[in-house]
C-alpha cells in the first residue's frame, strides 16, 4: 500500500490532483485535500505529476 503524504504547507487545495486521480481517492473537504481509501491507491503518481 502506498503511503500518501500531503505537505499542507505547499498544498493550496487547487483540486488538480483530485480531478485526475484515476482511483478517485483524493477529495477536497472544507478547502483542504484529504485522502479517502488510501489502500485503493495504484501508485500511478499522477497526483505528484500535476501538483504545483
PDB file of N, CA and C in Angstrom:
ATOM      1  N   UNK A   1       0.839  -1.183   0.000  1.00  0.00           N
ATOM      2  CA  UNK A   1       0.000   0.000   0.000  1.00  0.00           C
ATOM      3  C   UNK A   1       0.882   1.245   0.000  1.00  0.00           C
ATOM      4  N   UNK A   2       0.502   2.201  -0.803  1.00  0.00           N
ATOM      5  CA  UNK A   2       1.250   3.449  -0.903  1.00  0.00           C
ATOM      6  C   UNK A   2       1.049   4.288   0.356  1.00  0.00           C
ATOM      7  N   UNK A   3       2.095   4.969   0.760  1.00  0.00           N
ATOM      8  CA  UNK A   3       1.978   5.913   1.866  1.00  0.00           C
ATOM      9  C   UNK A   3       1.828   7.296   1.246  1.00  0.00           C
ATOM     10  N   UNK A   4       0.681   7.885   1.419  1.00  0.00           N
ATOM     11  CA  UNK A   4       0.376   9.174   0.804  1.00  0.00           C
ATOM     12  C   UNK A   4       0.612  10.263   1.834  1.00  0.00           C
ATOM     13  N   UNK A   5       1.527  11.172   1.509  1.00  0.00           N
ATOM     14  CA  UNK A   5       1.867  12.270   2.408  1.00  0.00           C
ATOM     15  C   UNK A   5       1.542  13.578   1.705  1.00  0.00           C
ATOM     16  N   UNK A   6       0.752  14.403   2.345  1.00  0.00           N
ATOM     17  CA  UNK A   6       0.383  15.702   1.790  1.00  0.00           C
ATOM     18  C   UNK A   6       1.121  16.774   2.574  1.00  0.00           C
ATOM     19  N   UNK A   7       1.885  17.595   1.872  1.00  0.00           N
ATOM     20  CA  UNK A   7       2.591  18.708   2.502  1.00  0.00           C
ATOM     21  C   UNK A   7       1.638  19.900   2.510  1.00  0.00           C
ATOM     22  N   UNK A   8       0.946  20.093   3.619  1.00  0.00           N
ATOM     23  CA  UNK A   8      -0.064  21.146   3.702  1.00  0.00           C
ATOM     24  C   UNK A   8       0.540  22.546   3.672  1.00  0.00           C
ATOM     25  N   UNK A   9       1.847  22.661   3.883  1.00  0.00           N
ATOM     26  CA  UNK A   9       2.498  23.967   3.747  1.00  0.00           C
ATOM     27  C   UNK A   9       2.572  24.381   2.286  1.00  0.00           C
ATOM     28  N   UNK A  10       2.573  23.399   1.379  1.00  0.00           N
ATOM     29  CA  UNK A  10       2.666  23.681  -0.057  1.00  0.00           C
ATOM     30  C   UNK A  10       1.335  23.505  -0.785  1.00  0.00           C
ATOM     31  N   UNK A  11       0.458  22.664  -0.259  1.00  0.00           N
ATOM     32  CA  UNK A  11      -0.808  22.359  -0.934  1.00  0.00           C
ATOM     33  C   UNK A  11      -1.770  23.538  -0.808  1.00  0.00           C
ATOM     34  N   UNK A  12      -2.254  24.014  -1.970  1.00  0.00           N
ATOM     35  CA  UNK A  12      -3.235  25.100  -1.939  1.00  0.00           C
ATOM     36  C   UNK A  12      -4.647  24.587  -2.243  1.00  0.00           C
ATOM     37  N   UNK A  13      -4.810  23.272  -2.229  1.00  0.00           N
ATOM     38  CA  UNK A  13      -6.106  22.616  -2.448  1.00  0.00           C
ATOM     39  C   UNK A  13      -6.749  23.051  -3.760  1.00  0.00           C
ATOM     40  N   UNK A  14      -5.926  23.141  -4.801  1.00  0.00           N
ATOM     41  CA  UNK A  14      -6.441  23.549  -6.114  1.00  0.00           C
ATOM     42  C   UNK A  14      -7.348  22.481  -6.712  1.00  0.00           C
ATOM     43  N   UNK A  15      -7.152  21.221  -6.305  1.00  0.00           N
ATOM     44  CA  UNK A  15      -8.010  20.135  -6.748  1.00  0.00           C
ATOM     45  C   UNK A  15      -7.570  19.433  -8.013  1.00  0.00           C
ATOM     46  N   UNK A  16      -6.460  19.877  -8.605  1.00  0.00           N
ATOM     47  CA  UNK A  16      -5.988  19.239  -9.841  1.00  0.00           C
ATOM     48  C   UNK A  16      -5.707  17.757  -9.634  1.00  0.00           C
ATOM     49  N   UNK A  17      -5.055  17.427  -8.547  1.00  0.00           N
ATOM     50  CA  UNK A  17      -4.737  16.020  -8.280  1.00  0.00           C
ATOM     51  C   UNK A  17      -6.014  15.209  -8.066  1.00  0.00           C
ATOM     52  N   UNK A  18      -6.967  15.780  -7.359  1.00  0.00           N
ATOM     53  CA  UNK A  18      -8.235  15.085  -7.117  1.00  0.00           C
ATOM     54  C   UNK A  18      -8.991  14.859  -8.418  1.00  0.00           C
ATOM     55  N   UNK A  19      -8.952  15.839  -9.305  1.00  0.00           N
ATOM     56  CA  UNK A  19      -9.645  15.720 -10.593  1.00  0.00           C
ATOM     57  C   UNK A  19      -9.043  14.627 -11.466  1.00  0.00           C
ATOM     58  N   UNK A  20      -7.733  14.431 -11.374  1.00  0.00           N
ATOM     59  CA  UNK A  20      -7.050  13.498 -12.264  1.00  0.00           C
ATOM     60  C   UNK A  20      -6.778  12.119 -11.665  1.00  0.00           C
ATOM     61  N   UNK A  21      -6.989  11.958 -10.385  1.00  0.00           N
ATOM     62  CA  UNK A  21      -6.723  10.667  -9.741  1.00  0.00           C
ATOM     63  C   UNK A  21      -7.651   9.598 -10.324  1.00  0.00           C
ATOM     64  N   UNK A  22      -7.076   8.579 -10.989  1.00  0.00           N
ATOM     65  CA  UNK A  22      -7.921   7.556 -11.609  1.00  0.00           C
ATOM     66  C   UNK A  22      -8.663   6.687 -10.592  1.00  0.00           C
ATOM     67  N   UNK A  23      -8.170   6.645  -9.379  1.00  0.00           N
ATOM     68  CA  UNK A  23      -8.807   5.827  -8.344  1.00  0.00           C
ATOM     69  C   UNK A  23      -9.789   6.642  -7.499  1.00  0.00           C
ATOM     70  N   UNK A  24      -9.828   7.959  -7.726  1.00  0.00           N
ATOM     71  CA  UNK A  24     -10.746   8.876  -7.036  1.00  0.00           C
ATOM     72  C   UNK A  24     -10.618   8.796  -5.512  1.00  0.00           C
ATOM     73  N   UNK A  25      -9.372   8.763  -5.040  1.00  0.00           N
ATOM     74  CA  UNK A  25      -9.165   8.691  -3.592  1.00  0.00           C
ATOM     75  C   UNK A  25      -8.839  10.053  -2.979  1.00  0.00           C
ATOM     76  N   UNK A  26      -8.607  11.054  -3.816  1.00  0.00           N
ATOM     77  CA  UNK A  26      -8.294  12.388  -3.316  1.00  0.00           C
ATOM     78  C   UNK A  26      -9.535  13.262  -3.425  1.00  0.00           C
ATOM     79  N   UNK A  27      -9.860  13.950  -2.337  1.00  0.00           N
ATOM     80  CA  UNK A  27     -11.027  14.819  -2.325  1.00  0.00           C
ATOM     81  C   UNK A  27     -10.681  16.123  -1.606  1.00  0.00           C
ATOM     82  N   UNK A  28     -11.416  17.159  -1.930  1.00  0.00           N
ATOM     83  CA  UNK A  28     -11.277  18.436  -1.233  1.00  0.00           C
ATOM     84  C   UNK A  28     -12.447  18.549  -0.259  1.00  0.00           C
ATOM     85  N   UNK A  29     -12.132  18.721   1.020  1.00  0.00           N
ATOM     86  CA  UNK A  29     -13.149  18.866   2.056  1.00  0.00           C
ATOM     87  C   UNK A  29     -12.854  20.138   2.830  1.00  0.00           C
ATOM     88  N   UNK A  30     -13.810  21.044   2.827  1.00  0.00           N
ATOM     89  CA  UNK A  30     -13.648  22.315   3.539  1.00  0.00           C
ATOM     90  C   UNK A  30     -12.348  23.015   3.163  1.00  0.00           C
ATOM     91  N   UNK A  31     -12.028  23.018   1.867  1.00  0.00           N
ATOM     92  CA  UNK A  31     -10.848  23.713   1.374  1.00  0.00           C
ATOM     93  C   UNK A  31      -9.528  23.027   1.671  1.00  0.00           C
ATOM     94  N   UNK A  32      -9.574  21.736   2.006  1.00  0.00           N
ATOM     95  CA  UNK A  32      -8.360  21.002   2.350  1.00  0.00           C
ATOM     96  C   UNK A  32      -8.366  19.653   1.634  1.00  0.00           C
ATOM     97  N   UNK A  33      -7.217  19.272   1.073  1.00  0.00           N
ATOM     98  CA  UNK A  33      -7.093  17.983   0.397  1.00  0.00           C
ATOM     99  C   UNK A  33      -7.074  16.857   1.420  1.00  0.00           C
ATOM    100  N   UNK A  34      -7.879  15.828   1.163  1.00  0.00           N
ATOM    101  CA  UNK A  34      -7.915  14.660   2.034  1.00  0.00           C
ATOM    102  C   UNK A  34      -7.839  13.396   1.195  1.00  0.00           C
ATOM    103  N   UNK A  35      -7.393  12.324   1.825  1.00  0.00           N
ATOM    104  CA  UNK A  35      -7.293  11.023   1.171  1.00  0.00           C
ATOM    105  C   UNK A  35      -8.374  10.121   1.752  1.00  0.00           C
ATOM    106  N   UNK A  36      -9.146   9.524   0.857  1.00  0.00           N
ATOM    107  CA  UNK A  36     -10.117   8.527   1.304  1.00  0.00           C
ATOM    108  C   UNK A  36      -9.733   7.184   0.691  1.00  0.00           C
ATOM    109  N   UNK A  37      -9.805   6.145   1.446  1.00  0.00           N
ATOM    110  CA  UNK A  37      -9.454   4.798   0.985  1.00  0.00           C
ATOM    111  C   UNK A  37      -8.042   4.723   0.388  1.00  0.00           C
ATOM    112  N   UNK A  38      -7.013   5.084   1.154  1.00  0.00           N
ATOM    113  CA  UNK A  38      -5.645   5.073   0.619  1.00  0.00           C
ATOM    114  C   UNK A  38      -5.209   3.697   0.119  1.00  0.00           C
ATOM    115  N   UNK A  39      -5.835   2.645   0.623  1.00  0.00           N
ATOM    116  CA  UNK A  39      -5.488   1.296   0.170  1.00  0.00           C
ATOM    117  C   UNK A  39      -5.844   1.073  -1.298  1.00  0.00           C
ATOM    118  N   UNK A  40      -6.678   1.955  -1.863  1.00  0.00           N
ATOM    119  CA  UNK A  40      -7.052   1.844  -3.278  1.00  0.00           C
ATOM    120  C   UNK A  40      -6.053   2.522  -4.220  1.00  0.00           C
ATOM    121  N   UNK A  41      -5.065   3.215  -3.667  1.00  0.00           N
ATOM    122  CA  UNK A  41      -4.066   3.904  -4.495  1.00  0.00           C
ATOM    123  C   UNK A  41      -3.308   2.889  -5.348  1.00  0.00           C
ATOM    124  N   UNK A  42      -3.185   3.182  -6.647  1.00  0.00           N
ATOM    125  CA  UNK A  42      -2.458   2.269  -7.539  1.00  0.00           C
ATOM    126  C   UNK A  42      -1.029   2.757  -7.809  1.00  0.00           C
ATOM    127  N   UNK A  43      -0.596   3.789  -7.082  1.00  0.00           N
ATOM    128  CA  UNK A  43       0.757   4.333  -7.162  1.00  0.00           C
ATOM    129  C   UNK A  43       1.128   4.819  -8.561  1.00  0.00           C
ATOM    130  N   UNK A  44       0.164   5.378  -9.281  1.00  0.00           N
ATOM    131  CA  UNK A  44       0.431   5.877 -10.636  1.00  0.00           C
ATOM    132  C   UNK A  44       1.201   7.200 -10.622  1.00  0.00           C
ATOM    133  N   UNK A  45       1.141   7.928  -9.500  1.00  0.00           N
ATOM    134  CA  UNK A  45       1.841   9.197  -9.290  1.00  0.00           C
ATOM    135  C   UNK A  45       1.325  10.347 -10.148  1.00  0.00           C
ATOM    136  N   UNK A  46       0.123  10.229 -10.699  1.00  0.00           N
ATOM    137  CA  UNK A  46      -0.473  11.343 -11.440  1.00  0.00           C
ATOM    138  C   UNK A  46      -0.602  12.557 -10.522  1.00  0.00           C
ATOM    139  N   UNK A  47      -0.955  12.327  -9.282  1.00  0.00           N
ATOM    140  CA  UNK A  47      -1.114  13.428  -8.330  1.00  0.00           C
ATOM    141  C   UNK A  47       0.195  14.206  -8.162  1.00  0.00           C
ATOM    142  N   UNK A  48       1.294  13.482  -8.115  1.00  0.00           N
ATOM    143  CA  UNK A  48       2.594  14.133  -7.958  1.00  0.00           C
ATOM    144  C   UNK A  48       3.003  14.881  -9.222  1.00  0.00           C
ATOM    145  N   UNK A  49       2.618  14.360 -10.373  1.00  0.00           N
ATOM    146  CA  UNK A  49       2.972  14.994 -11.642  1.00  0.00           C
ATOM    147  C   UNK A  49       2.266  16.330 -11.843  1.00  0.00           C
ATOM    148  N   UNK A  50       1.028  16.457 -11.359  1.00  0.00           N
ATOM    149  CA  UNK A  50       0.262  17.684 -11.602  1.00  0.00           C
ATOM    150  C   UNK A  50       0.365  18.685 -10.465  1.00  0.00           C
ATOM    151  N   UNK A  51       0.899  18.268  -9.340  1.00  0.00           N
ATOM    152  CA  UNK A  51       0.970  19.164  -8.186  1.00  0.00           C
ATOM    153  C   UNK A  51       1.942  20.314  -8.465  1.00  0.00           C
ATOM    154  N   UNK A  52       1.456  21.544  -8.234  1.00  0.00           N
ATOM    155  CA  UNK A  52       2.347  22.700  -8.489  1.00  0.00           C
ATOM    156  C   UNK A  52       3.487  22.781  -7.557  1.00  0.00           C
TER     157      UNK A  52
END
